[in-house]
Amino acid sequence: QVHLVESGGGSAQAGGALRLSCVASGFSYGTYSMGWFRQLPGKEREGVAAFNSAGTTIYATSAKGRFTISQDNAKNTLYLQMNSLKPEDTGMYYCAAEGRSLASWSILFQQYYNYWGQGTQVTVSS
């Protein structure tokens, strides 16, 4: 059974940084697509950054140049390094996984992911 557990959320000042972690279990890391999504207050969940097992990484426009997605296969851990944080980054952040290599055009769309963590809250103050 696939299990995803996020951590690393919290409070930060605008311009600051946070690193989110997602420990994954129950699947073979290299065969999955994985990503970070977020739900901002009053909005639907949206893709932030994701990659497929073919090595394609996609960032949302809002994340480009500020956020970096990475993984440590030995630790079965996915990371999201968030720099230059803005108040509009405030929201719940989720780790997601899907047991196949998603097409590049789809990896930021939540409907293609079957496995989700419980989320971790990020709050950025001005």
mmCIF file of N, CA and C in Angstrom:
data_model
loop_
_atom_site.group_PDB
_atom_site.id
_atom_site.type_symbol
_atom_site.label_atom_id
_atom_site.label_comp_id
_atom_site.label_asym_id
_atom_site.label_seq_id
_atom_site.Cartn_x
_atom_site.Cartn_y
_atom_site.Cartn_z
ATOM 1 N N GLN A 1 0.833 -1.185 0.000
ATOM 2 C CA GLN A 1 0.000 0.000 0.000
ATOM 3 C C GLN A 1 0.879 1.250 0.000
ATOM 4 N N VAL A 2 0.566 2.160 -0.899
ATOM 5 C CA VAL A 2 1.343 3.392 -1.012
ATOM 6 C C VAL A 2 0.992 4.322 0.140
ATOM 7 N N HIS A 3 2.032 4.884 0.734
ATOM 8 C CA HIS A 3 1.846 5.786 1.862
ATOM 9 C C HIS A 3 2.783 6.967 1.691
ATOM 10 N N LEU A 4 2.221 8.171 1.787
ATOM 11 C CA LEU A 4 2.994 9.399 1.626
ATOM 12 C C LEU A 4 2.812 10.259 2.866
ATOM 13 N N VAL A 5 3.923 10.734 3.425
ATOM 14 C CA VAL A 5 3.849 11.567 4.626
ATOM 15 C C VAL A 5 4.688 12.815 4.426
ATOM 16 N N GLU A 6 4.024 13.970 4.414
ATOM 17 C CA GLU A 6 4.716 15.246 4.239
ATOM 18 C C GLU A 6 5.136 15.820 5.587
ATOM 19 N N SER A 7 6.177 16.638 5.534
ATOM 20 C CA SER A 7 6.605 17.404 6.697
ATOM 21 C C SER A 7 7.362 18.621 6.202
ATOM 22 N N GLY A 8 7.674 19.514 7.121
ATOM 23 C CA GLY A 8 8.497 20.659 6.779
ATOM 24 C C GLY A 8 7.753 21.954 6.584
ATOM 25 N N GLY A 9 6.443 21.895 6.628
ATOM 26 C CA GLY A 9 5.689 23.135 6.537
ATOM 27 C C GLY A 9 5.852 23.971 7.794
ATOM 28 N N GLY A 10 5.324 25.158 7.753
ATOM 29 C CA GLY A 10 5.416 26.034 8.911
ATOM 30 C C GLY A 10 5.257 27.468 8.481
ATOM 31 N N SER A 11 5.806 28.356 9.283
ATOM 32 C CA SER A 11 5.697 29.790 9.012
ATOM 33 C C SER A 11 7.026 30.345 8.550
ATOM 34 N N ALA A 12 6.941 31.306 7.656
ATOM 35 C CA ALA A 12 8.135 31.969 7.165
ATOM 36 C C ALA A 12 7.793 33.405 6.830
ATOM 37 N N GLN A 13 8.806 34.241 6.817
ATOM 38 C CA GLN A 13 8.637 35.619 6.392
ATOM 39 C C GLN A 13 8.750 35.686 4.876
ATOM 40 N N ALA A 14 8.135 36.681 4.298
ATOM 41 C CA ALA A 14 8.293 36.898 2.859
ATOM 42 C C ALA A 14 9.780 37.039 2.539
ATOM 43 N N GLY A 15 10.186 36.357 1.460
ATOM 44 C CA GLY A 15 11.596 36.350 1.109
ATOM 45 C C GLY A 15 12.366 35.202 1.730
ATOM 46 N N GLY A 16 11.748 34.511 2.665
ATOM 47 C CA GLY A 16 12.398 33.394 3.331
ATOM 48 C C GLY A 16 12.285 32.097 2.565
ATOM 49 N N ALA A 17 12.649 31.004 3.227
ATOM 50 C CA ALA A 17 12.672 29.707 2.578
ATOM 51 C C ALA A 17 12.133 28.613 3.503
ATOM 52 N N LEU A 18 11.594 27.594 2.894
ATOM 53 C CA LEU A 18 11.179 26.386 3.588
ATOM 54 C C LEU A 18 11.497 25.191 2.701
ATOM 55 N N ARG A 19 11.744 24.051 3.301
ATOM 56 C CA ARG A 19 11.927 22.824 2.537
ATOM 57 C C ARG A 19 10.908 21.800 3.012
ATOM 58 N N LEU A 20 10.093 21.365 2.104
ATOM 59 C CA LEU A 20 9.109 20.334 2.386
ATOM 60 C C LEU A 20 9.695 18.973 2.050
ATOM 61 N N SER A 21 9.317 17.985 2.829
ATOM 62 C CA SER A 21 9.745 16.607 2.590
ATOM 63 C C SER A 21 8.532 15.701 2.501
ATOM 64 N N CYS A 22 8.672 14.642 1.734
ATOM 65 C CA CYS A 22 7.600 13.650 1.598
ATOM 66 C C CYS A 22 8.253 12.275 1.584
ATOM 67 N N VAL A 23 8.033 11.535 2.652
ATOM 68 C CA VAL A 23 8.570 10.181 2.727
ATOM 69 C C VAL A 23 7.545 9.230 2.135
ATOM 70 N N ALA A 24 7.998 8.433 1.194
ATOM 71 C CA ALA A 24 7.103 7.531 0.467
ATOM 72 C C ALA A 24 7.418 6.078 0.790
ATOM 73 N N SER A 25 6.397 5.273 0.823
ATOM 74 C CA SER A 25 6.590 3.845 1.038
ATOM 75 C C SER A 25 5.542 3.077 0.254
ATOM 76 N N GLY A 26 5.840 1.802 -0.011
ATOM 77 C CA GLY A 26 4.867 0.939 -0.658
ATOM 78 C C GLY A 26 4.955 0.860 -2.163
ATOM 79 N N PHE A 27 5.983 1.481 -2.759
ATOM 80 C CA PHE A 27 6.119 1.369 -4.205
ATOM 81 C C PHE A 27 7.577 1.528 -4.602
ATOM 82 N N SER A 28 7.852 1.153 -5.842
ATOM 83 C CA SER A 28 9.195 1.269 -6.384
ATOM 84 C C SER A 28 9.392 2.677 -6.909
ATOM 85 N N TYR A 29 10.247 3.405 -6.260
ATOM 86 C CA TYR A 29 10.371 4.839 -6.501
ATOM 87 C C TYR A 29 10.612 5.191 -7.962
ATOM 88 N N GLY A 30 11.467 4.469 -8.614
ATOM 89 C CA GLY A 30 11.891 4.845 -9.953
ATOM 90 C C GLY A 30 10.832 4.688 -11.024
ATOM 91 N N THR A 31 9.731 4.033 -10.733
ATOM 92 C CA THR A 31 8.725 3.787 -11.758
ATOM 93 C C THR A 31 7.536 4.730 -11.647
ATOM 94 N N TYR A 32 7.578 5.626 -10.713
ATOM 95 C CA TYR A 32 6.437 6.478 -10.441
ATOM 96 C C TYR A 32 6.637 7.895 -10.943
ATOM 97 N N SER A 33 5.520 8.561 -11.132
ATOM 98 C CA SER A 33 5.516 10.005 -11.293
ATOM 99 C C SER A 33 5.184 10.587 -9.924
ATOM 100 N N MET A 34 5.837 11.689 -9.580
ATOM 101 C CA MET A 34 5.595 12.292 -8.276
ATOM 102 C C MET A 34 5.578 13.807 -8.411
ATOM 103 N N GLY A 35 4.863 14.425 -7.496
ATOM 104 C CA GLY A 35 4.790 15.872 -7.576
ATOM 105 C C GLY A 35 4.324 16.519 -6.300
ATOM 106 N N TRP A 36 4.414 17.825 -6.295
ATOM 107 C CA TRP A 36 3.905 18.666 -5.219
ATOM 108 C C TRP A 36 2.747 19.503 -5.749
ATOM 109 N N PHE A 37 1.718 19.539 -4.960
ATOM 110 C CA PHE A 37 0.545 20.338 -5.280
ATOM 111 C C PHE A 37 0.229 21.233 -4.093
ATOM 112 N N ARG A 38 -0.575 22.235 -4.315
ATOM 113 C CA ARG A 38 -0.964 23.094 -3.204
ATOM 114 C C ARG A 38 -2.388 23.556 -3.383
ATOM 115 N N GLN A 39 -3.004 23.849 -2.250
ATOM 116 C CA GLN A 39 -4.339 24.429 -2.264
ATOM 117 C C GLN A 39 -4.291 25.738 -1.508
ATOM 118 N N LEU A 40 -4.420 26.813 -2.249
ATOM 119 C CA LEU A 40 -4.415 28.141 -1.670
ATOM 120 C C LEU A 40 -5.803 28.441 -1.141
ATOM 121 N N PRO A 41 -5.911 29.338 -0.152
ATOM 122 C CA PRO A 41 -7.222 29.643 0.438
ATOM 123 C C PRO A 41 -8.257 30.037 -0.606
ATOM 124 N N GLY A 42 -9.377 29.337 -0.604
ATOM 125 C CA GLY A 42 -10.467 29.653 -1.511
ATOM 126 C C GLY A 42 -10.278 29.193 -2.938
ATOM 127 N N LYS A 43 -9.220 28.415 -3.178
ATOM 128 C CA LYS A 43 -8.945 27.980 -4.549
ATOM 129 C C LYS A 43 -8.841 26.468 -4.631
ATOM 130 N N GLU A 44 -8.898 25.964 -5.850
ATOM 131 C CA GLU A 44 -8.743 24.531 -6.062
ATOM 132 C C GLU A 44 -7.259 24.150 -5.975
ATOM 133 N N ARG A 45 -7.042 22.882 -5.707
ATOM 134 C CA ARG A 45 -5.674 22.392 -5.644
ATOM 135 C C ARG A 45 -5.012 22.503 -7.010
ATOM 136 N N GLU A 46 -3.746 22.918 -7.013
ATOM 137 C CA GLU A 46 -3.031 23.142 -8.265
ATOM 138 C C GLU A 46 -1.646 22.516 -8.189
ATOM 139 N N GLY A 47 -1.124 22.180 -9.354
ATOM 140 C CA GLY A 47 0.208 21.616 -9.422
ATOM 141 C C GLY A 47 1.266 22.684 -9.211
ATOM 142 N N VAL A 48 2.327 22.316 -8.509
ATOM 143 C CA VAL A 48 3.444 23.224 -8.257
ATOM 144 C C VAL A 48 4.675 22.759 -9.030
ATOM 145 N N ALA A 49 5.033 21.507 -8.849
ATOM 146 C CA ALA A 49 6.191 20.924 -9.527
ATOM 147 C C ALA A 49 6.031 19.419 -9.519
ATOM 148 N N ALA A 50 6.451 18.782 -10.589
ATOM 149 C CA ALA A 50 6.301 17.329 -10.684
ATOM 150 C C ALA A 50 7.266 16.775 -11.703
ATOM 151 N N PHE A 51 7.494 15.463 -11.619
ATOM 152 C CA PHE A 51 8.328 14.806 -12.613
ATOM 153 C C PHE A 51 7.793 13.406 -12.865
ATOM 154 N N ASN A 52 8.146 12.884 -14.032
ATOM 155 C CA ASN A 52 7.788 11.503 -14.325
ATOM 156 C C ASN A 52 9.042 10.630 -14.318
ATOM 157 N N SER A 53 8.871 9.356 -14.436
ATOM 158 C CA SER A 53 10.004 8.443 -14.347
ATOM 159 C C SER A 53 10.896 8.511 -15.584
ATOM 160 N N ALA A 54 10.444 9.196 -16.629
ATOM 161 C CA ALA A 54 11.288 9.405 -17.804
ATOM 162 C C ALA A 54 12.252 10.565 -17.610
ATOM 163 N N GLY A 55 12.101 11.272 -16.508
ATOM 164 C CA GLY A 55 13.036 12.345 -16.207
ATOM 165 C C GLY A 55 12.553 13.740 -16.553
ATOM 166 N N THR A 56 11.320 13.865 -16.998
ATOM 167 C CA THR A 56 10.771 15.185 -17.305
ATOM 168 C C THR A 56 10.288 15.854 -16.027
ATOM 169 N N THR A 57 10.727 17.081 -15.801
ATOM 170 C CA THR A 57 10.307 17.873 -14.644
ATOM 171 C C THR A 57 9.591 19.126 -15.145
ATOM 172 N N ILE A 58 8.460 19.390 -14.554
ATOM 173 C CA ILE A 58 7.654 20.552 -14.953
ATOM 174 C C ILE A 58 7.369 21.402 -13.715
ATOM 175 N N TYR A 59 7.500 22.692 -13.858
ATOM 176 C CA TYR A 59 7.170 23.628 -12.787
ATOM 177 C C TYR A 59 6.000 24.504 -13.221
ATOM 178 N N ALA A 60 5.146 24.817 -12.270
ATOM 179 C CA ALA A 60 4.129 25.819 -12.527
ATOM 180 C C ALA A 60 4.819 27.175 -12.693
ATOM 181 N N THR A 61 4.196 28.059 -13.430
ATOM 182 C CA THR A 61 4.781 29.375 -13.670
ATOM 183 C C THR A 61 5.089 30.076 -12.352
ATOM 184 N N SER A 62 4.215 29.916 -11.382
ATOM 185 C CA SER A 62 4.397 30.580 -10.083
ATOM 186 C C SER A 62 5.593 30.043 -9.317
ATOM 187 N N ALA A 63 6.057 28.856 -9.684
ATOM 188 C CA ALA A 63 7.148 28.212 -8.958
ATOM 189 C C ALA A 63 8.501 28.352 -9.657
ATOM 190 N N LYS A 64 8.479 28.640 -10.920
ATOM 191 C CA LYS A 64 9.731 28.699 -11.692
ATOM 192 C C LYS A 64 10.693 29.713 -11.115
ATOM 193 N N GLY A 65 11.942 29.286 -10.943
ATOM 194 C CA GLY A 65 12.976 30.184 -10.449
ATOM 195 C C GLY A 65 13.005 30.328 -8.941
ATOM 196 N N ARG A 66 11.975 29.825 -8.257
ATOM 197 C CA ARG A 66 11.925 29.956 -6.800
ATOM 198 C C ARG A 66 11.888 28.598 -6.107
ATOM 199 N N PHE A 67 11.197 27.636 -6.698
ATOM 200 C CA PHE A 67 11.034 26.317 -6.081
ATOM 201 C C PHE A 67 11.838 25.285 -6.856
ATOM 202 N N THR A 68 12.317 24.268 -6.121
ATOM 203 C CA THR A 68 13.042 23.166 -6.750
ATOM 204 C C THR A 68 12.543 21.843 -6.190
ATOM 205 N N ILE A 69 12.138 20.964 -7.082
ATOM 206 C CA ILE A 69 11.726 19.621 -6.677
ATOM 207 C C ILE A 69 12.899 18.674 -6.845
ATOM 208 N N SER A 70 13.071 17.799 -5.886
ATOM 209 C CA SER A 70 14.164 16.839 -5.967
ATOM 210 C C SER A 70 13.779 15.583 -5.204
ATOM 211 N N GLN A 71 14.589 14.551 -5.345
ATOM 212 C CA GLN A 71 14.302 13.304 -4.651
ATOM 213 C C GLN A 71 15.595 12.651 -4.200
ATOM 214 N N ASP A 72 15.490 11.897 -3.134
ATOM 215 C CA ASP A 72 16.584 11.086 -2.642
ATOM 216 C C ASP A 72 16.064 9.649 -2.664
ATOM 217 N N ASN A 73 16.446 8.906 -3.684
ATOM 218 C CA ASN A 73 15.922 7.551 -3.843
ATOM 219 C C ASN A 73 16.320 6.651 -2.679
ATOM 220 N N ALA A 74 17.508 6.864 -2.142
ATOM 221 C CA ALA A 74 17.974 6.023 -1.042
ATOM 222 C C ALA A 74 17.098 6.198 0.197
ATOM 223 N N LYS A 75 16.525 7.381 0.329
ATOM 224 C CA LYS A 75 15.677 7.664 1.486
ATOM 225 C C LYS A 75 14.203 7.626 1.141
ATOM 226 N N ASN A 76 13.887 7.303 -0.125
ATOM 227 C CA ASN A 76 12.494 7.316 -0.567
ATOM 228 C C ASN A 76 11.805 8.624 -0.194
ATOM 229 N N THR A 77 12.502 9.708 -0.422
ATOM 230 C CA THR A 77 12.001 11.011 0.009
ATOM 231 C C THR A 77 11.987 11.996 -1.146
ATOM 232 N N LEU A 78 10.886 12.696 -1.248
ATOM 233 C CA LEU A 78 10.706 13.766 -2.222
ATOM 234 C C LEU A 78 10.812 15.093 -1.476
ATOM 235 N N TYR A 79 11.428 16.070 -2.124
ATOM 236 C CA TYR A 79 11.610 17.371 -1.490
ATOM 237 C C TYR A 79 11.038 18.479 -2.374
ATOM 238 N N LEU A 80 10.686 19.572 -1.729
ATOM 239 C CA LEU A 80 10.375 20.808 -2.426
ATOM 240 C C LEU A 80 11.076 21.937 -1.678
ATOM 241 N N GLN A 81 12.129 22.443 -2.272
ATOM 242 C CA GLN A 81 12.835 23.599 -1.712
ATOM 243 C C GLN A 81 12.134 24.851 -2.215
ATOM 244 N N MET A 82 11.662 25.647 -1.296
ATOM 245 C CA MET A 82 10.933 26.865 -1.655
ATOM 246 C C MET A 82 11.715 28.068 -1.165
ATOM 247 N N ASN A 83 12.176 28.869 -2.096
ATOM 248 C CA ASN A 83 12.929 30.088 -1.783
ATOM 249 C C ASN A 83 12.123 31.302 -2.199
ATOM 250 N N SER A 84 12.560 32.450 -1.732
ATOM 251 C CA SER A 84 11.903 33.722 -2.079
ATOM 252 C C SER A 84 10.391 33.615 -1.892
ATOM 253 N N LEU A 85 9.997 33.125 -0.755
ATOM 254 C CA LEU A 85 8.578 32.901 -0.493
ATOM 255 C C LEU A 85 7.799 34.208 -0.491
ATOM 256 N N LYS A 86 6.555 34.103 -0.927
ATOM 257 C CA LYS A 86 5.659 35.240 -0.982
ATOM 258 C C LYS A 86 4.407 34.931 -0.159
ATOM 259 N N PRO A 87 3.734 35.956 0.337
ATOM 260 C CA PRO A 87 2.490 35.697 1.081
ATOM 261 C C PRO A 87 1.483 34.883 0.268
ATOM 262 N N GLU A 88 1.480 35.062 -1.041
ATOM 263 C CA GLU A 88 0.541 34.316 -1.883
ATOM 264 C C GLU A 88 0.906 32.842 -2.038
ATOM 265 N N ASP A 89 2.017 32.421 -1.452
ATOM 266 C CA ASP A 89 2.354 30.997 -1.419
ATOM 267 C C ASP A 89 1.675 30.285 -0.242
ATOM 268 N N THR A 90 1.023 31.036 0.602
ATOM 269 C CA THR A 90 0.360 30.466 1.772
ATOM 270 C C THR A 90 -0.719 29.486 1.367
ATOM 271 N N GLY A 91 -0.663 28.285 1.938
ATOM 272 C CA GLY A 91 -1.660 27.272 1.632
ATOM 273 C C GLY A 91 -1.234 25.913 2.135
ATOM 274 N N MET A 92 -2.033 24.913 1.789
ATOM 275 C CA MET A 92 -1.725 23.532 2.156
ATOM 276 C C MET A 92 -0.989 22.885 0.998
ATOM 277 N N TYR A 93 0.114 22.237 1.292
ATOM 278 C CA TYR A 93 0.938 21.614 0.270
ATOM 279 C C TYR A 93 0.852 20.097 0.405
ATOM 280 N N TYR A 94 0.671 19.449 -0.748
ATOM 281 C CA TYR A 94 0.482 18.001 -0.787
ATOM 282 C C TYR A 94 1.512 17.336 -1.691
ATOM 283 N N CYS A 95 1.935 16.183 -1.267
ATOM 284 C CA CYS A 95 2.760 15.310 -2.077
ATOM 285 C C CYS A 95 1.831 14.315 -2.769
ATOM 286 N N ALA A 96 2.133 13.971 -4.016
ATOM 287 C CA ALA A 96 1.294 13.031 -4.753
ATOM 288 C C ALA A 96 2.166 12.074 -5.551
ATOM 289 N N ALA A 97 1.626 10.881 -5.774
ATOM 290 C CA ALA A 97 2.348 9.873 -6.555
ATOM 291 C C ALA A 97 1.374 9.117 -7.443
ATOM 292 N N GLU A 98 1.886 8.676 -8.561
ATOM 293 C CA GLU A 98 1.094 7.886 -9.493
ATOM 294 C C GLU A 98 1.984 6.757 -10.016
ATOM 295 N N GLY A 99 1.423 5.575 -10.083
ATOM 296 C CA GLY A 99 2.214 4.380 -10.398
ATOM 297 C C GLY A 99 2.501 4.148 -11.856
ATOM 298 N N ARG A 100 2.782 5.201 -12.583
ATOM 299 C CA ARG A 100 3.168 5.079 -13.995
ATOM 300 C C ARG A 100 3.854 6.372 -14.385
ATOM 301 N N SER A 101 4.520 6.355 -15.516
ATOM 302 C CA SER A 101 5.180 7.566 -15.995
ATOM 303 C C SER A 101 4.170 8.393 -16.773
ATOM 304 N N LEU A 102 3.679 9.426 -16.153
ATOM 305 C CA LEU A 102 2.668 10.256 -16.791
ATOM 306 C C LEU A 102 3.254 11.024 -17.964
ATOM 307 N N ALA A 103 2.421 11.288 -18.936
ATOM 308 C CA ALA A 103 2.852 12.125 -20.047
ATOM 309 C C ALA A 103 3.205 13.515 -19.540
ATOM 310 N N SER A 104 4.171 14.127 -20.177
ATOM 311 C CA SER A 104 4.675 15.433 -19.724
ATOM 312 C C SER A 104 3.569 16.465 -19.592
ATOM 313 N N TRP A 105 2.621 16.454 -20.525
ATOM 314 C CA TRP A 105 1.579 17.469 -20.501
ATOM 315 C C TRP A 105 0.648 17.311 -19.312
ATOM 316 N N SER A 106 0.660 16.151 -18.649
ATOM 317 C CA SER A 106 -0.317 15.864 -17.607
ATOM 318 C C SER A 106 0.230 15.882 -16.195
ATOM 319 N N ILE A 107 1.534 16.015 -16.016
ATOM 320 C CA ILE A 107 2.079 15.742 -14.683
ATOM 321 C C ILE A 107 1.781 16.828 -13.648
ATOM 322 N N LEU A 108 1.237 17.947 -14.040
ATOM 323 C CA LEU A 108 0.825 18.966 -13.075
ATOM 324 C C LEU A 108 -0.687 18.972 -12.846
ATOM 325 N N PHE A 109 -1.369 17.963 -13.355
ATOM 326 C CA PHE A 109 -2.817 17.893 -13.183
ATOM 327 C C PHE A 109 -3.166 16.847 -12.124
ATOM 328 N N GLN A 110 -3.852 17.272 -11.083
ATOM 329 C CA GLN A 110 -4.094 16.409 -9.932
ATOM 330 C C GLN A 110 -4.935 15.179 -10.274
ATOM 331 N N GLN A 111 -5.778 15.262 -11.288
ATOM 332 C CA GLN A 111 -6.678 14.142 -11.565
ATOM 333 C C GLN A 111 -5.946 12.898 -12.040
ATOM 334 N N TYR A 112 -4.664 13.019 -12.362
ATOM 335 C CA TYR A 112 -3.909 11.868 -12.847
ATOM 336 C C TYR A 112 -3.142 11.153 -11.742
ATOM 337 N N TYR A 113 -3.274 11.633 -10.519
ATOM 338 C CA TYR A 113 -2.571 11.040 -9.388
ATOM 339 C C TYR A 113 -3.540 10.290 -8.488
ATOM 340 N N ASN A 114 -3.152 9.088 -8.094
ATOM 341 C CA ASN A 114 -4.018 8.274 -7.241
ATOM 342 C C ASN A 114 -3.619 8.271 -5.776
ATOM 343 N N TYR A 115 -2.416 8.697 -5.473
ATOM 344 C CA TYR A 115 -1.935 8.608 -4.098
ATOM 345 C C TYR A 115 -1.551 9.992 -3.591
ATOM 346 N N TRP A 116 -2.011 10.292 -2.376
ATOM 347 C CA TRP A 116 -1.827 11.619 -1.803
ATOM 348 C C TRP A 116 -1.422 11.537 -0.338
ATOM 349 N N GLY A 117 -0.592 12.492 0.068
ATOM 350 C CA GLY A 117 -0.302 12.641 1.473
ATOM 351 C C GLY A 117 -1.389 13.464 2.144
ATOM 352 N N GLN A 118 -1.201 13.675 3.436
ATOM 353 C CA GLN A 118 -2.218 14.388 4.215
ATOM 354 C C GLN A 118 -2.072 15.908 4.122
ATOM 355 N N GLY A 119 -0.933 16.357 3.622
ATOM 356 C CA GLY A 119 -0.712 17.781 3.456
ATOM 357 C C GLY A 119 0.067 18.396 4.604
ATOM 358 N N THR A 120 0.742 19.490 4.302
ATOM 359 C CA THR A 120 1.462 20.256 5.317
ATOM 360 C C THR A 120 1.224 21.734 5.040
ATOM 361 N N GLN A 121 0.935 22.486 6.091
ATOM 362 C CA GLN A 121 0.552 23.889 5.938
ATOM 363 C C GLN A 121 1.786 24.779 5.815
ATOM 364 N N VAL A 122 1.736 25.689 4.876
ATOM 365 C CA VAL A 122 2.769 26.714 4.707
ATOM 366 C C VAL A 122 2.104 28.079 4.864
ATOM 367 N N THR A 123 2.670 28.893 5.732
ATOM 368 C CA THR A 123 2.146 30.236 5.965
ATOM 369 C C THR A 123 3.279 31.232 5.803
ATOM 370 N N VAL A 124 3.099 32.177 4.896
ATOM 371 C CA VAL A 124 4.117 33.195 4.633
ATOM 372 C C VAL A 124 3.543 34.557 4.996
ATOM 373 N N SER A 125 4.230 35.238 5.863
ATOM 374 C CA SER A 125 3.759 36.554 6.295
ATOM 375 C C SER A 125 4.603 37.646 5.673
ATOM 376 N N SER A 126 3.960 38.785 5.491
ATOM 377 C CA SER A 126 4.651 39.916 4.841
ATOM 378 C C SER A 126 5.416 40.760 5.850
#
